[in-house]
C-alpha cells in the first residue's frame, strides 16, 4: 500500500511537471482592467445591471445560476470576451453548439434585456463580457453569496470557437487530474477549482450528465447509507437509465436556492451529483483537494473569501486579440 502511494505521488509530480510546461492563458494587461473604467463614460453601469438582476432572480432564483454559468463558460474559451453569447451565422458556428452548452446553457434573453438597458443608458460603451462579469457577481450576492469588486474594461471578441469550447470547458465525466490540468491552463490552480466548484450549490444538472454517476459508483461513495439510498432513488426517478436526458436535478439537494457551503457536505457524504465533483473528495487523486473540500465545509467564511478571489482571478482571463464593444451581444458590429 505504501509503495502504491509512493508510485501515485510520483505520478502526480510527473503530471505537475507536464502542467508547468503548458503555457498558461495569461490575462490581458492588468492596467486595462480597472474598477474605475466606466466611472466617467457609464457611471451607472453597476446599478443598471443590479436592477435587472434583482428582477430576474426575484422571478426565478435559478436565473442566478444561469448567469454565473454563462460567465464561467465564457471565460474558459478564449478568455472572458463574450464569445459564448454569439449566435451562429452563415460563416460561423458559435460556442452555443458545444457539447457542454447545447440544450443546457441558458440566460441569453436576460443578457439581451440587460444589454438593451445599458445601450439606452450609455450607447456603445459597456462590453458584453463586462456585463456577464458584473451580472455573475450580482447573481451570487442576490442568493446569499459573497460580494467582490469586479474589475472591468474587457472587450468583446469578434469570433467564437466551437472547437475550443468542446476541448477547454470541463465536463462532468472527466477525471480529477484532467480537470486540474484544464484549470491550470487558464492560470487557475486546484484551490481555485475547488472554490469555483462550490458554485454548484445553486446549480442544476441534466440527467445526461449525471446518469453514469447514479447508476455507477454513487452507492459506493455514499457507503450505502440509508438516507443516501433514499436520495438516490429520487434521482433515479428523475433520470431513468434509458430516457429523460434533459430532465434536471439540483446539485445541492437541500439549499439549492441559497449560495452557501452546503455542497461540500454533499461531497463529504459521497453524494456529489457529478462524477467530476465527487472525485475531489473520494478518489486517491483527491488526497489534496479533499483537504480543501473539508476546509470549506468547516469554514464558510474561508470558502466565501476564496470564491471571491477566484472569481476575480478567472474574470481576469481576457482575450488578447483585438476586440470591440458589441451593440448586440449576439452579433459582432457591422
CSV table of C-alpha atoms in Angstrom, one decimal:
chain,number,residue,atom,x,y,z
A,1,UNK,CA,0.0,0.0,0.0
A,2,UNK,CA,2.8,2.4,0.9
A,3,UNK,CA,4.6,1.5,-2.3
A,4,UNK,CA,1.5,2.2,-4.2
A,5,UNK,CA,1.0,5.6,-2.6
A,6,UNK,CA,4.7,6.5,-3.4
A,7,UNK,CA,4.1,5.5,-7.0
A,8,UNK,CA,1.0,7.5,-7.2
A,9,UNK,CA,2.7,10.6,-5.7
A,10,UNK,CA,5.5,10.2,-8.2
A,11,UNK,CA,2.9,10.1,-11.0
A,12,UNK,CA,1.3,13.3,-9.6
A,13,UNK,CA,4.7,15.0,-9.5
A,14,UNK,CA,5.3,14.0,-13.1
A,15,UNK,CA,1.9,15.4,-14.1
A,16,UNK,CA,2.8,18.6,-12.3
A,17,UNK,CA,5.9,18.9,-14.4
A,18,UNK,CA,3.8,18.4,-17.6
A,19,UNK,CA,1.4,21.1,-16.4
A,20,UNK,CA,4.2,23.5,-15.7
A,21,UNK,CA,5.3,23.1,-19.3
A,22,UNK,CA,1.9,24.1,-20.6
A,23,UNK,CA,1.8,27.8,-21.4
A,24,UNK,CA,-0.8,29.5,-19.3
A,25,UNK,CA,-3.5,31.6,-20.8
A,26,UNK,CA,-2.4,34.9,-19.4
A,27,UNK,CA,-4.7,37.8,-18.7
A,28,UNK,CA,-4.9,41.0,-20.7
A,29,UNK,CA,-2.6,43.7,-19.4
A,30,UNK,CA,-4.0,44.3,-15.9
A,31,UNK,CA,-3.7,48.0,-16.4
A,32,UNK,CA,-6.6,47.7,-18.9
A,33,UNK,CA,-8.9,46.3,-16.3
A,34,UNK,CA,-10.0,48.7,-13.6
A,35,UNK,CA,-12.7,49.3,-11.0
A,36,UNK,CA,-13.0,52.9,-12.4
A,37,UNK,CA,-13.1,52.0,-16.1
A,38,UNK,CA,-16.7,53.3,-16.5
A,39,UNK,CA,-16.6,56.0,-13.9
A,40,UNK,CA,-16.9,58.8,-16.5
A,41,UNK,CA,-18.4,57.0,-19.5
A,42,UNK,CA,-21.1,55.0,-17.8
A,43,UNK,CA,-21.2,55.6,-14.0
A,44,UNK,CA,-24.5,53.8,-13.5
A,45,UNK,CA,-23.4,50.6,-15.2
A,46,UNK,CA,-23.5,48.5,-12.0
A,47,UNK,CA,-26.8,50.0,-10.9
A,48,UNK,CA,-28.4,49.1,-14.3
A,49,UNK,CA,-27.1,45.5,-14.1
A,50,UNK,CA,-28.1,45.1,-10.5
A,51,UNK,CA,-31.6,46.3,-11.1
A,52,UNK,CA,-32.2,43.9,-13.9
A,53,UNK,CA,-30.6,41.0,-12.0
A,54,UNK,CA,-32.8,41.7,-8.9
A,55,UNK,CA,-35.9,41.5,-11.1
A,56,UNK,CA,-34.7,38.3,-12.7
A,57,UNK,CA,-33.7,36.5,-9.5
A,58,UNK,CA,-36.9,37.6,-7.8
A,59,UNK,CA,-38.9,36.0,-10.6
A,60,UNK,CA,-36.8,32.8,-10.6
A,61,UNK,CA,-33.8,32.1,-8.3
A,62,UNK,CA,-32.4,29.8,-11.0
A,63,UNK,CA,-31.5,32.8,-13.1
A,64,UNK,CA,-28.6,33.4,-10.7
A,65,UNK,CA,-27.1,30.0,-11.6
A,66,UNK,CA,-27.7,30.7,-15.3
A,67,UNK,CA,-25.7,33.9,-15.3
A,68,UNK,CA,-22.9,32.5,-13.2
A,69,UNK,CA,-22.6,29.6,-15.6
A,70,UNK,CA,-22.6,31.8,-18.6
A,71,UNK,CA,-19.7,33.8,-17.2
A,72,UNK,CA,-17.7,30.6,-16.4
A,73,UNK,CA,-18.3,29.1,-19.9
A,74,UNK,CA,-17.3,32.4,-21.5
A,75,UNK,CA,-14.0,32.8,-19.6
A,76,UNK,CA,-12.9,29.2,-20.3
A,77,UNK,CA,-13.0,29.7,-24.1
A,78,UNK,CA,-10.7,32.4,-25.4
A,79,UNK,CA,-10.9,34.3,-22.1
A,80,UNK,CA,-13.7,36.4,-20.8
A,81,UNK,CA,-14.7,38.0,-24.1
A,82,UNK,CA,-18.4,37.5,-24.6
A,83,UNK,CA,-17.8,34.9,-27.3
A,84,UNK,CA,-20.2,32.5,-25.7
A,85,UNK,CA,-23.0,34.9,-26.5
A,86,UNK,CA,-22.5,35.0,-30.3
A,87,UNK,CA,-25.2,33.4,-32.4
A,88,UNK,CA,-24.4,31.1,-35.3
A,89,UNK,CA,-24.1,32.9,-38.7
A,90,UNK,CA,-23.7,31.7,-42.3
A,91,UNK,CA,-19.9,31.7,-41.8
A,92,UNK,CA,-19.5,30.7,-38.1
A,93,UNK,CA,-20.8,28.0,-35.8
A,94,UNK,CA,-20.7,29.5,-32.3
A,95,UNK,CA,-20.0,28.1,-28.9
A,96,UNK,CA,-23.7,27.6,-28.1
A,97,UNK,CA,-23.5,24.4,-30.1
A,98,UNK,CA,-20.6,22.9,-28.0
A,99,UNK,CA,-21.2,19.7,-26.2
A,100,UNK,CA,-21.3,21.3,-22.8
A,101,UNK,CA,-23.5,24.2,-23.9
A,102,UNK,CA,-26.1,22.8,-26.3
A,103,UNK,CA,-29.5,22.2,-24.7
A,104,UNK,CA,-28.2,23.4,-21.3
A,105,UNK,CA,-26.7,26.8,-21.5
A,106,UNK,CA,-29.4,29.4,-20.9
A,107,UNK,CA,-29.9,33.0,-19.8
A,108,UNK,CA,-29.3,34.7,-23.2
A,109,UNK,CA,-32.6,36.5,-23.2
A,110,UNK,CA,-31.7,38.0,-19.8
A,111,UNK,CA,-28.4,39.2,-21.2
A,112,UNK,CA,-30.3,40.8,-24.1
A,113,UNK,CA,-32.5,42.6,-21.7
A,114,UNK,CA,-29.6,43.9,-19.6
A,115,UNK,CA,-27.7,45.0,-22.7
A,116,UNK,CA,-30.7,46.9,-24.0
A,117,UNK,CA,-30.9,48.8,-20.8
A,118,UNK,CA,-27.1,49.5,-20.9
A,119,UNK,CA,-27.3,50.7,-24.5
A,120,UNK,CA,-30.1,53.1,-23.6
A,121,UNK,CA,-28.0,54.4,-20.7
A,122,UNK,CA,-24.6,54.5,-22.3
A,123,UNK,CA,-24.7,53.6,-26.1
A,124,UNK,CA,-21.7,51.6,-27.3
A,125,UNK,CA,-19.9,51.8,-24.1
A,126,UNK,CA,-20.2,48.6,-21.9
A,127,UNK,CA,-19.0,45.4,-23.3
A,128,UNK,CA,-21.0,42.2,-23.1
A,129,UNK,CA,-18.0,40.5,-21.4
A,130,UNK,CA,-18.2,43.1,-18.6
A,131,UNK,CA,-21.9,42.7,-18.5
A,132,UNK,CA,-21.5,39.0,-17.7
A,133,UNK,CA,-18.8,39.6,-15.1
A,134,UNK,CA,-20.9,42.1,-13.2
A,135,UNK,CA,-24.1,40.1,-13.6
A,136,UNK,CA,-22.4,36.9,-12.3
A,137,UNK,CA,-21.3,38.8,-9.1
A,138,UNK,CA,-24.7,40.2,-8.6
A,139,UNK,CA,-26.3,36.8,-9.1
A,140,UNK,CA,-24.2,35.3,-6.3
A,141,UNK,CA,-24.9,38.2,-3.9
A,142,UNK,CA,-28.7,38.1,-4.6
A,143,UNK,CA,-28.9,34.5,-3.4
A,144,UNK,CA,-26.8,35.0,-0.3
A,145,UNK,CA,-23.3,34.7,-1.5
A,146,UNK,CA,-20.2,37.0,-1.1
A,147,UNK,CA,-19.7,40.3,-2.8
A,148,UNK,CA,-16.5,41.2,-4.7
A,149,UNK,CA,-15.4,44.2,-6.7
A,150,UNK,CA,-15.4,43.5,-10.4
A,151,UNK,CA,-12.5,44.9,-12.5
A,152,UNK,CA,-13.9,46.0,-15.9
A,153,UNK,CA,-12.6,47.1,-19.3
A,154,UNK,CA,-12.9,43.8,-21.2
A,155,UNK,CA,-13.5,43.9,-24.9
A,156,UNK,CA,-15.9,41.6,-26.9
A,157,UNK,CA,-14.3,39.2,-29.3
A,158,UNK,CA,-15.2,39.2,-33.0
A,159,UNK,CA,-15.3,35.5,-33.2
A,160,UNK,CA,-16.3,32.4,-31.3
A,161,UNK,CA,-14.6,28.9,-31.2
A,162,UNK,CA,-16.7,25.8,-31.2
A,163,UNK,CA,-13.5,23.7,-31.2
A,164,UNK,CA,-12.1,25.4,-28.1
A,165,UNK,CA,-15.5,25.2,-26.4
A,166,UNK,CA,-15.5,21.5,-26.9
A,167,UNK,CA,-11.9,21.0,-25.7
A,168,UNK,CA,-11.5,23.6,-22.9
A,169,UNK,CA,-14.7,23.5,-20.9
A,170,UNK,CA,-14.6,20.9,-18.1
A,171,UNK,CA,-17.0,18.0,-18.4
A,172,UNK,CA,-18.9,16.0,-15.8
A,173,UNK,CA,-17.2,12.7,-16.7
A,174,UNK,CA,-13.6,13.9,-16.7
A,175,UNK,CA,-11.1,12.7,-14.0
A,176,UNK,CA,-9.6,14.9,-11.4
A,177,UNK,CA,-6.1,15.2,-13.0
A,178,UNK,CA,-7.7,16.2,-16.3
A,179,UNK,CA,-9.8,18.8,-14.6
A,180,UNK,CA,-6.8,20.2,-12.7
A,181,UNK,CA,-4.9,20.4,-16.0
A,182,UNK,CA,-7.8,22.3,-17.6
A,183,UNK,CA,-7.9,24.9,-14.8
A,184,UNK,CA,-4.1,25.2,-14.8
A,185,UNK,CA,-4.1,26.0,-18.5
A,186,UNK,CA,-6.3,29.0,-17.6
A,187,UNK,CA,-4.0,30.2,-14.9
A,188,UNK,CA,-6.2,28.7,-12.1
A,189,UNK,CA,-4.9,26.3,-9.5
A,190,UNK,CA,-6.5,23.4,-7.7
A,191,UNK,CA,-7.6,25.7,-4.8
A,192,UNK,CA,-9.4,27.9,-7.4
A,193,UNK,CA,-11.0,24.9,-8.9
A,194,UNK,CA,-12.4,23.6,-5.6
A,195,UNK,CA,-13.7,27.0,-4.7
A,196,UNK,CA,-15.3,27.7,-8.0
A,197,UNK,CA,-17.0,24.2,-8.0
A,198,UNK,CA,-18.7,25.4,-4.8
A,199,UNK,CA,-21.0,27.5,-7.0
A,200,UNK,CA,-22.7,24.2,-7.8
A,201,UNK,CA,-24.6,24.8,-4.5
A,202,UNK,CA,-27.1,26.8,-6.7
A,203,UNK,CA,-26.6,24.7,-9.9
A,204,UNK,CA,-28.7,22.2,-11.7
A,205,UNK,CA,-27.5,19.3,-13.9
A,206,UNK,CA,-29.1,17.5,-16.8
A,207,UNK,CA,-29.8,13.8,-16.4
A,208,UNK,CA,-27.4,13.1,-19.3
A,209,UNK,CA,-24.5,14.5,-17.2
A,210,UNK,CA,-25.2,12.5,-14.0
A,211,UNK,CA,-26.8,9.2,-15.3
A,212,UNK,CA,-23.4,7.4,-15.3
A,213,UNK,CA,-22.8,8.6,-11.8
A,214,UNK,CA,-26.1,7.5,-10.2
A,215,UNK,CA,-26.1,4.1,-11.9
A,216,UNK,CA,-22.3,3.7,-11.3
A,217,UNK,CA,-20.4,4.3,-8.1
A,218,UNK,CA,-22.9,6.5,-6.2
A,219,UNK,CA,-23.7,3.8,-3.7
A,220,UNK,CA,-20.1,3.0,-3.1
A,221,UNK,CA,-19.0,6.6,-2.4
A,222,UNK,CA,-22.0,7.2,-0.2
A,223,UNK,CA,-21.2,4.0,1.7
A,224,UNK,CA,-24.7,2.5,1.2
A,225,UNK,CA,-26.0,5.0,3.8
A,226,UNK,CA,-29.8,4.5,4.1
A,227,UNK,CA,-30.5,8.3,3.7
A,228,UNK,CA,-28.3,8.3,0.7
A,229,UNK,CA,-30.2,5.4,-0.8
A,230,UNK,CA,-33.4,7.4,-0.4
A,231,UNK,CA,-31.8,10.3,-2.3
A,232,UNK,CA,-30.5,8.0,-4.9
A,233,UNK,CA,-34.0,6.6,-5.5
A,234,UNK,CA,-35.3,10.1,-6.1
A,235,UNK,CA,-32.5,10.8,-8.6
A,236,UNK,CA,-33.3,7.6,-10.5
A,237,UNK,CA,-36.9,8.7,-10.8
A,238,UNK,CA,-35.8,12.0,-12.3
A,239,UNK,CA,-33.2,10.2,-14.5
A,240,UNK,CA,-34.1,6.8,-15.8
A,241,UNK,CA,-31.5,4.6,-17.4
A,242,UNK,CA,-32.7,5.0,-21.0
A,243,UNK,CA,-34.6,8.3,-21.2
A,244,UNK,CA,-35.0,11.8,-19.8
A,245,UNK,CA,-31.7,13.3,-20.9
A,246,UNK,CA,-33.0,16.8,-20.4
A,247,UNK,CA,-34.5,16.2,-17.0
A,248,UNK,CA,-32.8,18.2,-14.4
A,249,UNK,CA,-31.9,17.9,-10.7
A,250,UNK,CA,-30.4,20.4,-8.2
A,251,UNK,CA,-26.8,19.6,-7.4
A,252,UNK,CA,-27.4,20.7,-3.8
A,253,UNK,CA,-30.5,18.8,-2.7
A,254,UNK,CA,-31.0,20.9,0.5
A,255,UNK,CA,-30.4,24.6,-0.2
A,256,UNK,CA,-30.4,24.9,-4.0
A,257,UNK,CA,-31.8,28.5,-3.9
A,258,UNK,CA,-29.1,29.7,-1.4
A,259,UNK,CA,-25.4,30.3,-2.1
A,260,UNK,CA,-23.7,28.6,0.8
A,261,UNK,CA,-21.1,26.0,1.5
A,262,UNK,CA,-23.6,23.1,1.7
A,263,UNK,CA,-22.4,21.5,-1.5
A,264,UNK,CA,-19.1,20.5,0.2
A,265,UNK,CA,-21.1,18.5,2.8
A,266,UNK,CA,-22.7,16.7,-0.1
A,267,UNK,CA,-19.3,15.7,-1.4
A,268,UNK,CA,-18.1,14.6,2.1
A,269,UNK,CA,-21.2,12.3,2.3
A,270,UNK,CA,-20.3,10.9,-1.0
A,271,UNK,CA,-23.5,12.2,-2.7
A,272,UNK,CA,-22.0,14.5,-5.3
A,273,UNK,CA,-24.2,14.5,-8.3
A,274,UNK,CA,-21.4,14.9,-10.9
A,275,UNK,CA,-18.6,12.4,-11.1
A,276,UNK,CA,-16.1,15.3,-11.7
A,277,UNK,CA,-17.1,16.9,-8.4
A,278,UNK,CA,-17.1,13.8,-6.3
A,279,UNK,CA,-13.6,12.9,-7.4
A,280,UNK,CA,-12.3,15.9,-5.5
A,281,UNK,CA,-13.2,14.0,-2.3
A,282,UNK,CA,-13.4,10.3,-3.0
A,283,UNK,CA,-10.6,9.3,-5.3
A,284,UNK,CA,-7.0,8.7,-4.3
A,285,UNK,CA,-6.0,11.5,-6.7
A,286,UNK,CA,-8.0,13.8,-4.4
A,287,UNK,CA,-5.8,13.5,-1.4
A,288,UNK,CA,-5.0,17.2,-1.5
A,289,UNK,CA,-8.3,18.6,-2.9
A,290,UNK,CA,-10.2,16.6,-0.2
A,291,UNK,CA,-8.5,18.7,2.5
A,292,UNK,CA,-9.7,21.9,0.7
A,293,UNK,CA,-13.3,20.5,0.5
A,294,UNK,CA,-13.2,19.7,4.2
A,295,UNK,CA,-11.9,23.2,4.9
A,296,UNK,CA,-14.6,25.0,3.0
A,297,UNK,CA,-17.3,22.8,4.6
A,298,UNK,CA,-16.0,23.6,8.1
A,299,UNK,CA,-15.3,27.3,7.4
A,300,UNK,CA,-17.9,29.1,5.2
A,301,UNK,CA,-16.1,32.4,5.6
A,302,UNK,CA,-12.9,30.8,4.1
A,303,UNK,CA,-15.0,29.5,1.2
A,304,UNK,CA,-16.6,32.9,0.5
A,305,UNK,CA,-13.2,34.6,0.6
A,306,UNK,CA,-11.5,32.2,-1.7
A,307,UNK,CA,-14.5,32.0,-4.1
A,308,UNK,CA,-14.5,35.8,-4.4
A,309,UNK,CA,-10.7,35.8,-5.1
A,310,UNK,CA,-11.0,33.0,-7.6
A,311,UNK,CA,-13.9,34.7,-9.4
A,312,UNK,CA,-11.7,37.8,-9.8
A,313,UNK,CA,-8.8,35.7,-11.0
A,314,UNK,CA,-11.0,33.9,-13.5
A,315,UNK,CA,-12.5,37.1,-14.7
A,316,UNK,CA,-9.0,38.4,-15.5
A,317,UNK,CA,-8.5,35.8,-18.1
A,318,UNK,CA,-9.1,38.0,-21.1
A,319,UNK,CA,-8.8,37.6,-24.9
A,320,UNK,CA,-5.6,39.3,-26.0
A,321,UNK,CA,-6.8,39.5,-29.7
A,322,UNK,CA,-8.4,42.7,-31.0
A,323,UNK,CA,-12.0,43.3,-29.8
A,324,UNK,CA,-14.9,45.7,-29.7
A,325,UNK,CA,-17.9,46.7,-27.7
A,326,UNK,CA,-20.8,45.0,-29.2
A,327,UNK,CA,-24.1,46.8,-29.6
A,328,UNK,CA,-25.9,43.5,-29.6
A,329,UNK,CA,-24.3,40.7,-27.6
A,330,UNK,CA,-25.5,38.1,-30.2
A,331,UNK,CA,-23.7,39.6,-33.2
A,332,UNK,CA,-20.4,41.4,-34.0
A,333,UNK,CA,-20.8,45.0,-35.0
A,334,UNK,CA,-21.2,45.7,-38.7
